[in-house]
CSV table of C-alpha atoms and ligand atoms in Angstrom, one decimal:
chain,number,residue,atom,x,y,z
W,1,UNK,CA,15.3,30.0,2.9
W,2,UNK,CA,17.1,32.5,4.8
W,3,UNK,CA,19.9,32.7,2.2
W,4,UNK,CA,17.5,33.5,-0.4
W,5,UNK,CA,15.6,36.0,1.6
W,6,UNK,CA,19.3,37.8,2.3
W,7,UNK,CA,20.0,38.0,-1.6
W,8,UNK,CA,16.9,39.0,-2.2
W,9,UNK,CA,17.0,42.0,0.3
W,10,UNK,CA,20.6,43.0,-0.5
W,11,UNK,CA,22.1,45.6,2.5
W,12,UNK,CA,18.6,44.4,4.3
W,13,UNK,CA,19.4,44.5,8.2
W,14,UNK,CA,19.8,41.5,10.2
W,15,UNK,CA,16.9,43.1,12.1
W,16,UNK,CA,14.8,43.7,9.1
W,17,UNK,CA,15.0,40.0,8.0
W,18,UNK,CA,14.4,38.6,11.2
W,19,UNK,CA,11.1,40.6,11.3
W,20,UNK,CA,10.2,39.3,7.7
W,21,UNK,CA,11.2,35.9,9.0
W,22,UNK,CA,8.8,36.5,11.6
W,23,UNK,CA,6.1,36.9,9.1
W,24,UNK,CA,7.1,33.6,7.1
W,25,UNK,CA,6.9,31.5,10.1
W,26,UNK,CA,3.1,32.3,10.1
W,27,UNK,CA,3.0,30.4,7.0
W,28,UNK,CA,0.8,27.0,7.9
W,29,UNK,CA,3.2,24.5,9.5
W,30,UNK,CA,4.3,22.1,6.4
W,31,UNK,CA,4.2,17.9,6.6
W,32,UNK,CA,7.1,16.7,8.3
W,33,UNK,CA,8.4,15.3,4.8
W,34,UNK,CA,8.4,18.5,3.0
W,35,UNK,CA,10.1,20.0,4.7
W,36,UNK,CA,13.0,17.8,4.1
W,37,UNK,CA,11.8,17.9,0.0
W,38,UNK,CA,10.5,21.4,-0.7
W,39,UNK,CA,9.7,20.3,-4.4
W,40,UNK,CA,6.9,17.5,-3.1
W,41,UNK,CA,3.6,18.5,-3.9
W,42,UNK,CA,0.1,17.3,-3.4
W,43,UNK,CA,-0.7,14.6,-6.3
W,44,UNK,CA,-4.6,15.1,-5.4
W,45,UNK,CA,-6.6,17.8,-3.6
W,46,UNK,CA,-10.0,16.3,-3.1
W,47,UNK,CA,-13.2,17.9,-1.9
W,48,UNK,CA,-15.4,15.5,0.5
W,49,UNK,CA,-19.1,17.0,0.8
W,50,UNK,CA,-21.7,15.5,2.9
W,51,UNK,CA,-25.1,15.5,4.0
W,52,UNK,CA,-26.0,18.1,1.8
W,53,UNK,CA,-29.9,17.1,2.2
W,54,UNK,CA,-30.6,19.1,-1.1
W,55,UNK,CA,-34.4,20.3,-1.2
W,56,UNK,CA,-36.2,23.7,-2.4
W,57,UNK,CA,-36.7,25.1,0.6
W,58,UNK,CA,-34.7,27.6,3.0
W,59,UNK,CA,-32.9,28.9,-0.3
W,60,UNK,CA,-30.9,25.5,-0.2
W,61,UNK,CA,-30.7,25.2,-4.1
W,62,UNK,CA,-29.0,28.7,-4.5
W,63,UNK,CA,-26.9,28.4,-1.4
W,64,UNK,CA,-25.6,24.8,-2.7
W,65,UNK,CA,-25.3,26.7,-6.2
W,66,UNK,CA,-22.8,29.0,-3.9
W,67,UNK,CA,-20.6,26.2,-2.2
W,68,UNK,CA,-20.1,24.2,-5.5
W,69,UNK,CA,-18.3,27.8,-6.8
W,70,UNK,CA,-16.8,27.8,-3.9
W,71,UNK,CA,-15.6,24.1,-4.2
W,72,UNK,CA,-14.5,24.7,-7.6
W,73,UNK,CA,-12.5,27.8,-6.7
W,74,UNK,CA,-10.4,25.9,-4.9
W,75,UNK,CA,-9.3,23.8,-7.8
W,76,UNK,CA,-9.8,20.2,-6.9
W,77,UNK,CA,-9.4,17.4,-8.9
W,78,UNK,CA,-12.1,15.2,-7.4
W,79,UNK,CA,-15.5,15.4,-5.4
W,80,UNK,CA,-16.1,12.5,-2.6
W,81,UNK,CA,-19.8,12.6,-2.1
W,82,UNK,CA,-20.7,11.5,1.5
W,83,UNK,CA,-24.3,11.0,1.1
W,84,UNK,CA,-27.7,11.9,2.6
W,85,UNK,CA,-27.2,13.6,-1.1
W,86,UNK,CA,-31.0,14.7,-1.0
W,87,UNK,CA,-33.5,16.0,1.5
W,88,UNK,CA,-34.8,12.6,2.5
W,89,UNK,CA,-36.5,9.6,1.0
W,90,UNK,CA,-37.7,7.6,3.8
W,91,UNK,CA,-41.0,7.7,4.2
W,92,UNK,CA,-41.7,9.9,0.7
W,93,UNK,CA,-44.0,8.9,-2.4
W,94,UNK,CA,-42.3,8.4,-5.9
W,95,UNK,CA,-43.7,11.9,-6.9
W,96,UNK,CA,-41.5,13.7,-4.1
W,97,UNK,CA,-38.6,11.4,-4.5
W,98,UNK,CA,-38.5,12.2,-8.0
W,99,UNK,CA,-38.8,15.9,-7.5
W,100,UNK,CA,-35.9,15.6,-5.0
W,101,UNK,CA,-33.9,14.3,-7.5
W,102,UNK,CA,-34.8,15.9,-10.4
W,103,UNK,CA,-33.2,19.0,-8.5
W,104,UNK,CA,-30.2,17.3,-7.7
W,105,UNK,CA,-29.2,16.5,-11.1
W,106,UNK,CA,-30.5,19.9,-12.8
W,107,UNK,CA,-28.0,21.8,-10.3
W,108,UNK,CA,-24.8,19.6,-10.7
W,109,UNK,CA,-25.4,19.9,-14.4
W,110,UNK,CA,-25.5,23.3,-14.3
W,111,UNK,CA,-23.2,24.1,-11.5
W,112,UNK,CA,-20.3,21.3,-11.2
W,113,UNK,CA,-17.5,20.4,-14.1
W,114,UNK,CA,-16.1,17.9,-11.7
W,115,UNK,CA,-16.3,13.9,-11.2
W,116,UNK,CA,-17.9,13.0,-8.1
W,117,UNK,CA,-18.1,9.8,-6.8
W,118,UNK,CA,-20.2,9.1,-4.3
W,119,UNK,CA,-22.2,6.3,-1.5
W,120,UNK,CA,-25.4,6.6,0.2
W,121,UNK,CA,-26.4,7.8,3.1
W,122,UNK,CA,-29.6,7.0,5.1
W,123,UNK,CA,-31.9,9.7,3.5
W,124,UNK,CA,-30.9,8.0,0.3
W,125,UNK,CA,-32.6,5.0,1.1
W,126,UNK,CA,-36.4,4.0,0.2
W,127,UNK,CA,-37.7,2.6,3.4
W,128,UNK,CA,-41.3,2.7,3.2
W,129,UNK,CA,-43.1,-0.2,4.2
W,130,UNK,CA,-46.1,0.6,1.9
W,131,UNK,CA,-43.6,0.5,-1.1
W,132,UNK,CA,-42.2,-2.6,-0.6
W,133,UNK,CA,-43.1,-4.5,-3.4
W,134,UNK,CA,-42.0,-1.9,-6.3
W,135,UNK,CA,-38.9,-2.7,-7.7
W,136,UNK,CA,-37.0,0.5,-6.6
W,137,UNK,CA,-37.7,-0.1,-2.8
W,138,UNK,CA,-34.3,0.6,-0.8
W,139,UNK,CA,-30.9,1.2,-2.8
W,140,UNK,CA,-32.0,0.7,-6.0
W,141,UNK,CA,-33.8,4.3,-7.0
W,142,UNK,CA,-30.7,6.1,-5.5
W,143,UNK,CA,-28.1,3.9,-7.4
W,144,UNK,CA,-29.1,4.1,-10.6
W,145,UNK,CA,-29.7,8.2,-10.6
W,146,UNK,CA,-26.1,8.3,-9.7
W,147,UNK,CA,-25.2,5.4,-11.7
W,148,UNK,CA,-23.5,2.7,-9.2
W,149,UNK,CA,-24.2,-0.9,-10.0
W,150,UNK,CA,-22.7,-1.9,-6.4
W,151,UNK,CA,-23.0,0.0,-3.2
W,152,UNK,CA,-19.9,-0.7,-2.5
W,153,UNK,CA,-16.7,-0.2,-4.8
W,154,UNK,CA,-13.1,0.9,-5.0
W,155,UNK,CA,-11.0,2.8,-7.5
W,156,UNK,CA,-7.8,4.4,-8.0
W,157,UNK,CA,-6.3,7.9,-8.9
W,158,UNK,CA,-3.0,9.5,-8.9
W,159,UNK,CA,-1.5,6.9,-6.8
W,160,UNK,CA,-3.7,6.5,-3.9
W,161,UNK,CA,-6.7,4.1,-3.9
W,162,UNK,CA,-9.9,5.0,-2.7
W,163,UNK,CA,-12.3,2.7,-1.1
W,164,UNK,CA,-16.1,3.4,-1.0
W,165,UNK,CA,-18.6,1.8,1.8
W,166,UNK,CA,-22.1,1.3,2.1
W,167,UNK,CA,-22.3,2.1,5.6
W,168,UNK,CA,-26.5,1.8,5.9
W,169,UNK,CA,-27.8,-1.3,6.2
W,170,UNK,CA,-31.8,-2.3,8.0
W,171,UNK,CA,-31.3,-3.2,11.8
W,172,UNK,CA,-31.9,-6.5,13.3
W,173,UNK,CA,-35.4,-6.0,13.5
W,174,UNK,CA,-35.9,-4.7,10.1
W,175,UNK,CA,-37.2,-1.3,11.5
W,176,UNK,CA,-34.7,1.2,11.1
W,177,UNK,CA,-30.8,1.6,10.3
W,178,UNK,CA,-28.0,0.9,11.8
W,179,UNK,CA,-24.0,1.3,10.6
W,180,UNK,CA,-22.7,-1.5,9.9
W,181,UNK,CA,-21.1,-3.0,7.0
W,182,UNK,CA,-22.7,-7.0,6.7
W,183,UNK,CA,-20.7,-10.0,6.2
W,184,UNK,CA,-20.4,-10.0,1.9
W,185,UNK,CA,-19.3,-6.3,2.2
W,186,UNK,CA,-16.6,-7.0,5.1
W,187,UNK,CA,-14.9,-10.1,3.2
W,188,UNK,CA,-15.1,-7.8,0.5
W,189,UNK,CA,-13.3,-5.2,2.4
W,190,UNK,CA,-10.5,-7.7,3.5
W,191,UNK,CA,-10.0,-9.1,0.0
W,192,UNK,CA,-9.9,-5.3,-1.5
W,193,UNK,CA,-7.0,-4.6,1.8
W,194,UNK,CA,-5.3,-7.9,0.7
W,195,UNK,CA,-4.9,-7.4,-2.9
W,196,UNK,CA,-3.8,-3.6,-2.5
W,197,UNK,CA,-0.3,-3.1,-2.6
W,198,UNK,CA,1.1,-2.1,0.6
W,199,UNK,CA,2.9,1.0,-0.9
W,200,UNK,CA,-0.6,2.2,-2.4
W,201,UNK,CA,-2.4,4.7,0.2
W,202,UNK,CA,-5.6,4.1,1.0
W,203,UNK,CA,-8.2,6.6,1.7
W,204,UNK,CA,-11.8,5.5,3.3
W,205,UNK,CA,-15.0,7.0,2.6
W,206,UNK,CA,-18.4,5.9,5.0
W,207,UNK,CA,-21.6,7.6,5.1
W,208,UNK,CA,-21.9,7.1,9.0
W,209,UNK,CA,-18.5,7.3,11.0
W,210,UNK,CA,-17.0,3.8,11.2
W,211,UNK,CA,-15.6,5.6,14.7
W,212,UNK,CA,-16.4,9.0,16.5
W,213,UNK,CA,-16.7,10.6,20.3
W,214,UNK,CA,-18.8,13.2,18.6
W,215,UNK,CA,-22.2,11.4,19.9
W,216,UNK,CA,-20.4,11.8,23.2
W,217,UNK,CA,-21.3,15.8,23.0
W,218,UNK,CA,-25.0,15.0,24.7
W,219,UNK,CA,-27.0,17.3,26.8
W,220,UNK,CA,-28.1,16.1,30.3
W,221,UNK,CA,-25.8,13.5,30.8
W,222,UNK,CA,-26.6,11.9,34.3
W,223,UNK,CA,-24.0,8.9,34.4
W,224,UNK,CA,-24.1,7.1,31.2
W,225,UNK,CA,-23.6,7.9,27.6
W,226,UNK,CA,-26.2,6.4,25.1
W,227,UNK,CA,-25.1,5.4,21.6
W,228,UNK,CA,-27.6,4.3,19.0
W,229,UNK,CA,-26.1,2.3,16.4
W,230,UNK,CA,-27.6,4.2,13.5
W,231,UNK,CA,-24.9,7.0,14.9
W,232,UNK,CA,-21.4,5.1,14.4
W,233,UNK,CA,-20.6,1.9,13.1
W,234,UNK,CA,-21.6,-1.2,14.8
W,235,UNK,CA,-19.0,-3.1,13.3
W,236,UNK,CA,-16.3,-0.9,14.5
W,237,UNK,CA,-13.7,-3.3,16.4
W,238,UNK,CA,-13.8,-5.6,13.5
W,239,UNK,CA,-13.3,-2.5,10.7
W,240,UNK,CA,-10.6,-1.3,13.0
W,241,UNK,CA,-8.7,-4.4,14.0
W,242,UNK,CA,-9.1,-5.0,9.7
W,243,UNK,CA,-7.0,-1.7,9.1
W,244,UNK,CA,-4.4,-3.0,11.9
W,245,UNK,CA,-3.1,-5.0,9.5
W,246,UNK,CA,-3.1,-2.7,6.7
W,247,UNK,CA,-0.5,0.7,7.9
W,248,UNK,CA,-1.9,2.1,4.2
W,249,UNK,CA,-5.1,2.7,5.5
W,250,UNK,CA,-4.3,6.7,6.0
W,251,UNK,CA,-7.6,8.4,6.0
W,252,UNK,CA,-11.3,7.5,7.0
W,253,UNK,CA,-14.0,10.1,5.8
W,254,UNK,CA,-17.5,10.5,7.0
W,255,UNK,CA,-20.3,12.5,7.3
W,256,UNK,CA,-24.0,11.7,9.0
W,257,UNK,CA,-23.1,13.7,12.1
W,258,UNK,CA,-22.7,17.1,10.5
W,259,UNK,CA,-20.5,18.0,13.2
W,260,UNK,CA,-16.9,18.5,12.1
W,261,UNK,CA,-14.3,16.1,13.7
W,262,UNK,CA,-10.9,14.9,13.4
W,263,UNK,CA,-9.4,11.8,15.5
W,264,UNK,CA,-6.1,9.1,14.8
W,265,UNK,CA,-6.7,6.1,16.2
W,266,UNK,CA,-3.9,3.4,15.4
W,267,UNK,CA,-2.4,5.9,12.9
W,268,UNK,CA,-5.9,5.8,11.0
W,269,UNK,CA,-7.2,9.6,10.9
W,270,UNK,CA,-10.8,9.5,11.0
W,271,UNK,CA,-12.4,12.8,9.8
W,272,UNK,CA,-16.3,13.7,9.9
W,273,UNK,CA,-16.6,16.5,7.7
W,274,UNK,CA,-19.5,18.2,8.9
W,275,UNK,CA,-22.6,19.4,7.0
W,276,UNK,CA,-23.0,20.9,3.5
W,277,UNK,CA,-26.6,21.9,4.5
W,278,UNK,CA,-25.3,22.6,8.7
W,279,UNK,CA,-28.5,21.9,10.3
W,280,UNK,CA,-30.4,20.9,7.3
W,281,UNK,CA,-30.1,24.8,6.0
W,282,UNK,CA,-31.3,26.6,9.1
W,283,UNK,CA,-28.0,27.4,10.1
W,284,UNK,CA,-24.7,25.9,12.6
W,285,UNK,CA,-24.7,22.6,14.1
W,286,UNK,CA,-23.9,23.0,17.5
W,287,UNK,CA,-20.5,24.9,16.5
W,288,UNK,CA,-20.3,23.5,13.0
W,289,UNK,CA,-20.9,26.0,10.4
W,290,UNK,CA,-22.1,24.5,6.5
W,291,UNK,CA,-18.7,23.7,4.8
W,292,UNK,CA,-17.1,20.8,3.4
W,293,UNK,CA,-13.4,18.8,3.8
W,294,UNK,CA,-10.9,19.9,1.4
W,295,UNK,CA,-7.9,17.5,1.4
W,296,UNK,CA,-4.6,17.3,0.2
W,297,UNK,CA,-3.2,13.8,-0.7
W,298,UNK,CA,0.8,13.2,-1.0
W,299,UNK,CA,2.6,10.6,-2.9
W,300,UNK,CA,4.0,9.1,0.4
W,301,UNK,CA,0.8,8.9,1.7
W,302,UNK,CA,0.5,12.0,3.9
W,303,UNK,CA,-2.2,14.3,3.7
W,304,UNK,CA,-3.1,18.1,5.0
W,305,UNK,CA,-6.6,18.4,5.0
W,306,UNK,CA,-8.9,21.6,6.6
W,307,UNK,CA,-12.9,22.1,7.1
W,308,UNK,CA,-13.8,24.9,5.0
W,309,UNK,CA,-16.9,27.2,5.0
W,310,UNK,CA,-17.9,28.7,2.0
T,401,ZN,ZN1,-27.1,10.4,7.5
């Protein structure tokens, strides 16, 4: 690079081209590998929005108008879909649900040229006990308006397979949620891992974090932290002791939190991407500003990646 830079400047000064070296080293630092291979380039850039809790209020539909612009400004080839896609369907009649919906899919049409593949978050789910008995009670309403016969499913692009989870699941008394995957969907998990080739990179996507300290940021800590186990993954020693065994597992994506977060944990790195909507569109959570992952996936199975606010 600093032989080009001296043709290119001719009589240039030695202190000249040290100062516009200066300026190149600003550059964001590059992978280890491309450095050695200048020509590499990403073979996927992939935008991961969560919890985007769409609902006509607070000027949400315009604003989410706004980041998928911004998403598709930045040219990627892909949207991961985190979940908590609308507002919230807990505890909502048909007619809401439907409305909630029904804005969904009217601004995506209108608004997003890209394929999106997504799993379901919490608010996705039907939980009302009154509602039991109808036929669309729990996953089912969700999955067929974005057209998934399984919660759960896996698919491949450009090299690098992609592995989807249904993080939500009832807790043991049947009340609420918790994270967890269940037994069909872990043996699932470990035949998907086994049948993968081990040269095939492997990137995660979970509604809630399969693991986080984020829930460790608490207020009025006296001497013990509390974790519910709607917050992280209940299952996460055997998820994590699973991808032990598997060095392709590169990348674990989440949402749920909507705080932005990045750790490596056995050479897993396990991002939690914020918030589309922030705090449910009335602005920052805690120190996380509405924005979205935007990742860049390498044929060796590296990745740059950033939190971007739009
Ligand atoms: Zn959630």
């Amino acid at each position: 690079m600093t032989a080009v830079l001296y043709d290119l400047a001719g009589t240039m000064k030695r202190r000249t081209l040290l100062k516009n070296m200066g300026g190149l080293l600003a550059l964001p630092a590059l992978p280890a590998f491309l450095k050695d291979n200048p020509e590499a380039a990403p073979v996927l850039r992939v935008a991961h929005l969560t919890d985007v809790h769409l609902k006509d209020k607070f000027g949400a539909p315009d604003r989410f108008r706004r980041c998928l612009h911004h998403v598709q400004s930045q040219k990627p080839d892909m949207i991961l879909n985190g979940g908590d896609i609308v507002f919230d369907m807990n505890k909502e009649n048909l007619d809401a649900i439907n409305t909630q919906w029904n804005l969904w899919h009217s601004v995506i049409r209108a608004e997003c040229s890209l394929p999106m593949h997504y799993t379901l978050g919490n608010h996705d789910v039907w939980w009302n006990e009154d509602d039991k008995g109808q036929a669309l009670y729990g996953k089912k309403f969700s999955m067929d308006q974005i057209g998934l016969a399984t919660p759960y499913y896996s698919f491949e692009r450009a090299g690098w397979k992609f592995i989807i989870l249904d993080s939500v699941h009832l807790d043991i008394d049947n009340t609420w949620y918790i994270g967890k995957l269940g037994e069909e969907q872990m043996s699932w998990l470990e035949k998907e891992l086994n049948s993968t080739s081990s040269t095939t990179p492997v990137c995660v996507m979970t509604h809630i974090p399969i693991l986080t300290a984020t829930n460790l940021i608490e207020d009025d800590i006296v001497n013990k932290w509390v974790m519910l186990g709607g917050d992280m993954h209940t299952d996460t020693s055997k998820i994590i002791n699973l991808f032990y065994q598997y060095p392709s597992v590169k990348l674990c994506l989440s949402g749920h939190i909507h705080l932005r977060e990045k750790l490596v944990y056995n050479n897993v790195t396990y991002i939690c991407d914020g918030a589309v909507s922030g705090a449910w569109w009335e602005g920052n959570s805690r120190q996380t500003a509405p924005g979205y992952g935007l990742i860049d996936l390498y044929a060796d199975g590296s990745f740059t990646e950033k939190y971007v606010t739009y």
